[in-house]
Amino acid sequence: MIEIKGLTVRAGDFSLRDISLTVQTGTCHVVIGPTGCGKTTLLEAILGLRELQRGEVMVNGRNLTALPSHKRGFSYVPQDLALFPHLTVEENITYGIRHGSIQDRIELYKLASRLAESLGITHLIKKDIRNLSGGEKQRVALARALASGCKYLLLDEPFSSLHEGMKRDLWFLLKELQREYELTVLMVSHDIEETFFLADYVSVMIDGRIHQTDKKDRVYRSPSDMEVARYFGIKNIFSGEVTDINDNNYILYSEELKAEISLPLSATSHRYNTGDEVTFGIRQEDVMIMRPELIKKGDNLLSGLITAIYPKGSSVLAIFVPHNSECTIEIDMPEYAATKLNLKISMPVTVSLRSERLFVLR
């Protein structure tokens, strides 16, 4: 288990502030955030490549903060891979296998051979690094990082320079490597799809601060604050005043939507009182256009018009405006569903802001 406690680092005019997170053994924990938010600085601080102003780096209860980088026991793949262009694939993979007893080196060379086979690069072993494709170089970098036998792998946006098809192949490969070699992975990324494919846990970093950490499904479904919601591109954010509270729900009136909204008490750990204002939201794909026969079964129903439709390949983004309201609601739905509904601009529809999919922002 990797534990980061109160880590504060200054890099020029930028600083990481009081970063704390735990990477559970055997999991993949992804730190996601926009370019320039401090993700690479965080990895460099954990590795010992940046001096800490405050904080501790722990692995399995052992404090590594005072140790030099090479004694911390982390494998690392930087964003630029840092392969040696004058060496062959084999020489790159085995470059770090130089310390320890003869027996240790023998076992590590065996591990390097197994890694080359697992990564599908055995046939490249004698090739010059300069003659490899981008995806092949990524595989070599992973093999070199793991050839030390270390179980703690740090990755700095390792797939960012690859095209979509190659990235996806390597996502599956990384998950297989994690299982096969029982790896604990801490990775940084700005790719939302990549993050939620690979991660078990997600931390969202914005402007040098961790805004939210949780299991990936909770981060995806329930962003913690406005900054996180905006980073994920969620536009359906509204406000409402609590008008009533029953055993299961807050009843809100939203002036923006010109509608009463039922919000489950379980949507937030905070307890609101009548008259309090609540900021709530819903992801685009969780807004449902109701078929006429299902309207009576829906909750938080709004009637209005479709004002725009944007095809996105396998899905469609529709813009909905409730009657008597100037606000817009984005709806992301499968292309086949839009076709089945014969969705058109100016079409009157009723939508449901499904109560179980609503989230509350701090």
PDB file of C-alpha atoms in Angstrom, residues 21-181:
ATOM      1  CA  LEU A  21      -4.124   9.731  -0.937  1.00  0.00           C
ATOM      2  CA  THR A  22      -3.847   5.995  -0.436  1.00  0.00           C
ATOM      3  CA  VAL A  23      -3.195   3.446  -3.184  1.00  0.00           C
ATOM      4  CA  GLN A  24      -4.496   0.096  -2.007  1.00  0.00           C
ATOM      5  CA  THR A  25      -2.307  -2.948  -2.681  1.00  0.00           C
ATOM      6  CA  GLY A  26      -3.157  -4.640  -5.982  1.00  0.00           C
ATOM      7  CA  THR A  27      -5.292  -1.784  -7.308  1.00  0.00           C
ATOM      8  CA  CYS A  28      -4.916   0.758 -10.094  1.00  0.00           C
ATOM      9  CA  HIS A  29      -5.369   4.304  -8.780  1.00  0.00           C
ATOM     10  CA  VAL A  30      -5.561   7.043 -11.414  1.00  0.00           C
ATOM     11  CA  VAL A  31      -5.045  10.730 -10.705  1.00  0.00           C
ATOM     12  CA  ILE A  32      -6.903  12.654 -13.406  1.00  0.00           C
ATOM     13  CA  GLY A  33      -6.910  16.341 -14.107  1.00  0.00           C
ATOM     14  CA  PRO A  34      -6.283  19.023 -16.732  1.00  0.00           C
ATOM     15  CA  THR A  35      -2.866  19.782 -18.177  1.00  0.00           C
ATOM     16  CA  GLY A  36      -0.823  21.829 -15.728  1.00  0.00           C
ATOM     17  CA  CYS A  37      -2.705  20.769 -12.598  1.00  0.00           C
ATOM     18  CA  GLY A  38       0.370  19.114 -11.035  1.00  0.00           C
ATOM     19  CA  LYS A  39       0.011  15.427 -11.900  1.00  0.00           C
ATOM     20  CA  THR A  40       3.592  14.914 -13.082  1.00  0.00           C
ATOM     21  CA  THR A  41       4.928  16.976 -10.167  1.00  0.00           C
ATOM     22  CA  LEU A  42       3.070  14.624  -7.817  1.00  0.00           C
ATOM     23  CA  LEU A  43       4.714  11.524  -9.316  1.00  0.00           C
ATOM     24  CA  GLU A  44       8.135  13.174  -9.239  1.00  0.00           C
ATOM     25  CA  ALA A  45       7.636  14.045  -5.566  1.00  0.00           C
ATOM     26  CA  ILE A  46       6.646  10.458  -4.733  1.00  0.00           C
ATOM     27  CA  LEU A  47       9.698   9.183  -6.615  1.00  0.00           C
ATOM     28  CA  GLY A  48      11.993  11.536  -4.706  1.00  0.00           C
ATOM     29  CA  LEU A  49      12.827  13.671  -7.758  1.00  0.00           C
ATOM     30  CA  ARG A  50      11.391  16.802  -6.133  1.00  0.00           C
ATOM     31  CA  GLU A  51      12.078  18.125  -2.662  1.00  0.00           C
ATOM     32  CA  LEU A  52       9.072  18.180  -0.321  1.00  0.00           C
ATOM     33  CA  GLN A  53       8.199  21.238   1.723  1.00  0.00           C
ATOM     34  CA  ARG A  54       5.988  19.054   3.894  1.00  0.00           C
ATOM     35  CA  GLY A  55       4.535  15.569   3.869  1.00  0.00           C
ATOM     36  CA  GLU A  56       5.478  11.901   3.854  1.00  0.00           C
ATOM     37  CA  VAL A  57       5.669   9.047   1.345  1.00  0.00           C
ATOM     38  CA  MET A  58       4.963   5.632   2.878  1.00  0.00           C
ATOM     39  CA  VAL A  59       4.916   2.102   1.461  1.00  0.00           C
ATOM     40  CA  ASN A  60       3.452  -0.632   3.661  1.00  0.00           C
ATOM     41  CA  GLY A  61       4.011   1.546   6.718  1.00  0.00           C
ATOM     42  CA  ARG A  62       7.668   2.271   5.883  1.00  0.00           C
ATOM     43  CA  ASN A  63       8.566   5.950   5.580  1.00  0.00           C
ATOM     44  CA  LEU A  64      10.477   6.534   2.324  1.00  0.00           C
ATOM     45  CA  THR A  65      10.595  10.335   2.498  1.00  0.00           C
ATOM     46  CA  ALA A  66      14.314  10.583   3.319  1.00  0.00           C
ATOM     47  CA  LEU A  67      15.427   7.878   0.873  1.00  0.00           C
ATOM     48  CA  PRO A  68      16.973   8.607  -2.548  1.00  0.00           C
ATOM     49  CA  SER A  69      14.940   7.687  -5.634  1.00  0.00           C
ATOM     50  CA  HIS A  70      16.740   4.432  -6.436  1.00  0.00           C
ATOM     51  CA  LYS A  71      16.024   3.038  -2.968  1.00  0.00           C
ATOM     52  CA  ARG A  72      12.286   3.738  -2.885  1.00  0.00           C
ATOM     53  CA  GLY A  73      11.277   0.580  -4.732  1.00  0.00           C
ATOM     54  CA  PHE A  74       9.125   2.164  -7.455  1.00  0.00           C
ATOM     55  CA  SER A  75       9.107   1.307 -11.143  1.00  0.00           C
ATOM     56  CA  TYR A  76       8.438   4.332 -13.349  1.00  0.00           C
ATOM     57  CA  VAL A  77       7.386   4.989 -16.925  1.00  0.00           C
ATOM     58  CA  PRO A  78       7.676   8.712 -17.725  1.00  0.00           C
ATOM     59  CA  GLN A  79       5.561  10.374 -20.396  1.00  0.00           C
ATOM     60  CA  ASP A  80       8.481  10.511 -22.861  1.00  0.00           C
ATOM     61  CA  LEU A  81       9.387   6.859 -22.001  1.00  0.00           C
ATOM     62  CA  ALA A  82      13.121   7.795 -21.639  1.00  0.00           C
ATOM     63  CA  LEU A  83      14.308   4.785 -23.638  1.00  0.00           C
ATOM     64  CA  PHE A  84      17.964   4.715 -24.676  1.00  0.00           C
ATOM     65  CA  PRO A  85      18.035   5.179 -28.471  1.00  0.00           C
ATOM     66  CA  HIS A  86      21.536   3.699 -28.861  1.00  0.00           C
ATOM     67  CA  LEU A  87      20.564   0.400 -27.199  1.00  0.00           C
ATOM     68  CA  THR A  88      18.587  -2.574 -28.476  1.00  0.00           C
ATOM     69  CA  VAL A  89      15.241  -3.630 -27.069  1.00  0.00           C
ATOM     70  CA  GLU A  90      16.914  -6.307 -24.947  1.00  0.00           C
ATOM     71  CA  GLU A  91      19.554  -3.888 -23.656  1.00  0.00           C
ATOM     72  CA  ASN A  92      16.872  -1.356 -22.701  1.00  0.00           C
ATOM     73  CA  ILE A  93      14.774  -3.929 -20.852  1.00  0.00           C
ATOM     74  CA  THR A  94      17.709  -5.335 -18.882  1.00  0.00           C
ATOM     75  CA  TYR A  95      19.509  -2.014 -18.304  1.00  0.00           C
ATOM     76  CA  GLY A  96      18.512  -1.793 -14.642  1.00  0.00           C
ATOM     77  CA  ILE A  97      19.372  -5.388 -13.755  1.00  0.00           C
ATOM     78  CA  ARG A  98      22.843  -4.626 -12.409  1.00  0.00           C
ATOM     79  CA  HIS A  99      22.543  -4.758  -8.616  1.00  0.00           C
ATOM     80  CA  GLY A 100      22.169  -7.552  -6.107  1.00  0.00           C
ATOM     81  CA  SER A 101      23.601 -11.056  -6.065  1.00  0.00           C
ATOM     82  CA  ILE A 102      24.289 -13.192  -9.126  1.00  0.00           C
ATOM     83  CA  GLN A 103      21.250 -15.276  -8.199  1.00  0.00           C
ATOM     84  CA  ASP A 104      19.079 -12.155  -8.090  1.00  0.00           C
ATOM     85  CA  ARG A 105      20.282 -11.136 -11.547  1.00  0.00           C
ATOM     86  CA  ILE A 106      19.579 -14.573 -12.960  1.00  0.00           C
ATOM     87  CA  GLU A 107      16.006 -14.449 -11.667  1.00  0.00           C
ATOM     88  CA  LEU A 108      15.496 -10.922 -12.976  1.00  0.00           C
ATOM     89  CA  TYR A 109      16.768 -11.895 -16.437  1.00  0.00           C
ATOM     90  CA  LYS A 110      14.238 -14.718 -16.411  1.00  0.00           C
ATOM     91  CA  LEU A 111      11.555 -12.195 -15.418  1.00  0.00           C
ATOM     92  CA  ALA A 112      12.642  -9.897 -18.274  1.00  0.00           C
ATOM     93  CA  SER A 113      12.265 -12.775 -20.713  1.00  0.00           C
ATOM     94  CA  ARG A 114       8.761 -13.569 -19.406  1.00  0.00           C
ATOM     95  CA  LEU A 115       7.800  -9.891 -19.627  1.00  0.00           C
ATOM     96  CA  ALA A 116       8.968  -9.687 -23.238  1.00  0.00           C
ATOM     97  CA  GLU A 117       6.769 -12.694 -24.001  1.00  0.00           C
ATOM     98  CA  SER A 118       3.775 -11.288 -22.060  1.00  0.00           C
ATOM     99  CA  LEU A 119       4.116  -7.978 -23.914  1.00  0.00           C
ATOM    100  CA  GLY A 120       4.477  -9.603 -27.317  1.00  0.00           C
ATOM    101  CA  ILE A 121       7.909  -8.140 -28.081  1.00  0.00           C
ATOM    102  CA  THR A 122      10.125 -11.249 -28.036  1.00  0.00           C
ATOM    103  CA  HIS A 123      10.558 -11.009 -31.830  1.00  0.00           C
ATOM    104  CA  LEU A 124      11.861  -7.442 -31.418  1.00  0.00           C
ATOM    105  CA  ILE A 125      14.467  -8.249 -28.788  1.00  0.00           C
ATOM    106  CA  LYS A 126      17.530  -7.570 -30.986  1.00  0.00           C
ATOM    107  CA  LYS A 127      16.090  -4.540 -32.768  1.00  0.00           C
ATOM    108  CA  ASP A 128      17.279  -0.974 -32.396  1.00  0.00           C
ATOM    109  CA  ILE A 129      14.865   1.204 -30.392  1.00  0.00           C
ATOM    110  CA  ARG A 130      14.889   3.811 -33.175  1.00  0.00           C
ATOM    111  CA  ASN A 131      13.248   1.341 -35.558  1.00  0.00           C
ATOM    112  CA  LEU A 132      10.183   0.660 -33.382  1.00  0.00           C
ATOM    113  CA  SER A 133       6.665   2.049 -33.648  1.00  0.00           C
ATOM    114  CA  GLY A 134       5.125   4.116 -30.861  1.00  0.00           C
ATOM    115  CA  GLY A 135       3.160   1.157 -29.490  1.00  0.00           C
ATOM    116  CA  GLU A 136       6.237  -1.093 -29.539  1.00  0.00           C
ATOM    117  CA  LYS A 137       8.213   1.531 -27.613  1.00  0.00           C
ATOM    118  CA  GLN A 138       5.449   1.688 -24.998  1.00  0.00           C
ATOM    119  CA  ARG A 139       5.702  -2.079 -24.519  1.00  0.00           C
ATOM    120  CA  VAL A 140       9.478  -1.911 -24.144  1.00  0.00           C
ATOM    121  CA  ALA A 141       9.142   0.864 -21.555  1.00  0.00           C
ATOM    122  CA  LEU A 142       6.665  -1.217 -19.547  1.00  0.00           C
ATOM    123  CA  ALA A 143       8.932  -4.273 -19.733  1.00  0.00           C
ATOM    124  CA  ARG A 144      11.947  -2.248 -18.555  1.00  0.00           C
ATOM    125  CA  ALA A 145       9.992  -0.776 -15.648  1.00  0.00           C
ATOM    126  CA  LEU A 146       8.776  -4.175 -14.456  1.00  0.00           C
ATOM    127  CA  ALA A 147      12.031  -6.082 -15.071  1.00  0.00           C
ATOM    128  CA  SER A 148      13.335  -4.913 -11.685  1.00  0.00           C
ATOM    129  CA  GLY A 149      10.745  -7.154 -10.045  1.00  0.00           C
ATOM    130  CA  CYS A 150       9.183  -4.177  -8.250  1.00  0.00           C
ATOM    131  CA  LYS A 151       5.439  -4.460  -7.569  1.00  0.00           C
ATOM    132  CA  TYR A 152       4.810  -0.695  -7.398  1.00  0.00           C
ATOM    133  CA  LEU A 153       4.404   0.889 -10.837  1.00  0.00           C
ATOM    134  CA  LEU A 154       4.090   4.653 -11.439  1.00  0.00           C
ATOM    135  CA  LEU A 155       2.899   5.753 -14.892  1.00  0.00           C
ATOM    136  CA  ASP A 156       2.919   9.312 -16.258  1.00  0.00           C
ATOM    137  CA  GLU A 157       0.318   9.489 -19.061  1.00  0.00           C
ATOM    138  CA  PRO A 158       2.054   6.548 -20.796  1.00  0.00           C
ATOM    139  CA  PHE A 159      -0.393   6.262 -23.717  1.00  0.00           C
ATOM    140  CA  SER A 160      -1.061   9.914 -24.482  1.00  0.00           C
ATOM    141  CA  SER A 161       0.907   9.995 -27.757  1.00  0.00           C
ATOM    142  CA  LEU A 162      -0.787   6.944 -29.289  1.00  0.00           C
ATOM    143  CA  HIS A 163      -3.807   6.720 -31.576  1.00  0.00           C
ATOM    144  CA  GLU A 164      -7.088   5.414 -30.171  1.00  0.00           C
ATOM    145  CA  GLY A 165      -6.839   1.830 -31.431  1.00  0.00           C
ATOM    146  CA  MET A 166      -3.316   1.341 -30.088  1.00  0.00           C
ATOM    147  CA  LYS A 167      -4.210   2.968 -26.753  1.00  0.00           C
ATOM    148  CA  ARG A 168      -7.108   0.582 -26.252  1.00  0.00           C
ATOM    149  CA  ASP A 169      -4.926  -2.452 -26.969  1.00  0.00           C
ATOM    150  CA  LEU A 170      -2.460  -1.282 -24.322  1.00  0.00           C
ATOM    151  CA  TRP A 171      -5.239  -0.620 -21.786  1.00  0.00           C
ATOM    152  CA  PHE A 172      -6.175  -4.299 -21.947  1.00  0.00           C
ATOM    153  CA  LEU A 173      -2.527  -5.290 -21.793  1.00  0.00           C
ATOM    154  CA  LEU A 174      -1.902  -3.181 -18.684  1.00  0.00           C
ATOM    155  CA  LYS A 175      -4.877  -4.757 -16.905  1.00  0.00           C
ATOM    156  CA  GLU A 176      -3.521  -8.209 -17.786  1.00  0.00           C
ATOM    157  CA  LEU A 177      -0.050  -7.287 -16.507  1.00  0.00           C
ATOM    158  CA  GLN A 178      -1.517  -5.928 -13.285  1.00  0.00           C
ATOM    159  CA  ARG A 179      -3.281  -9.231 -12.611  1.00  0.00           C
ATOM    160  CA  GLU A 180      -0.453 -11.504 -13.751  1.00  0.00           C
ATOM    161  CA  TYR A 181       2.321  -9.743 -11.823  1.00  0.00           C
TER     162      TYR A 181
END
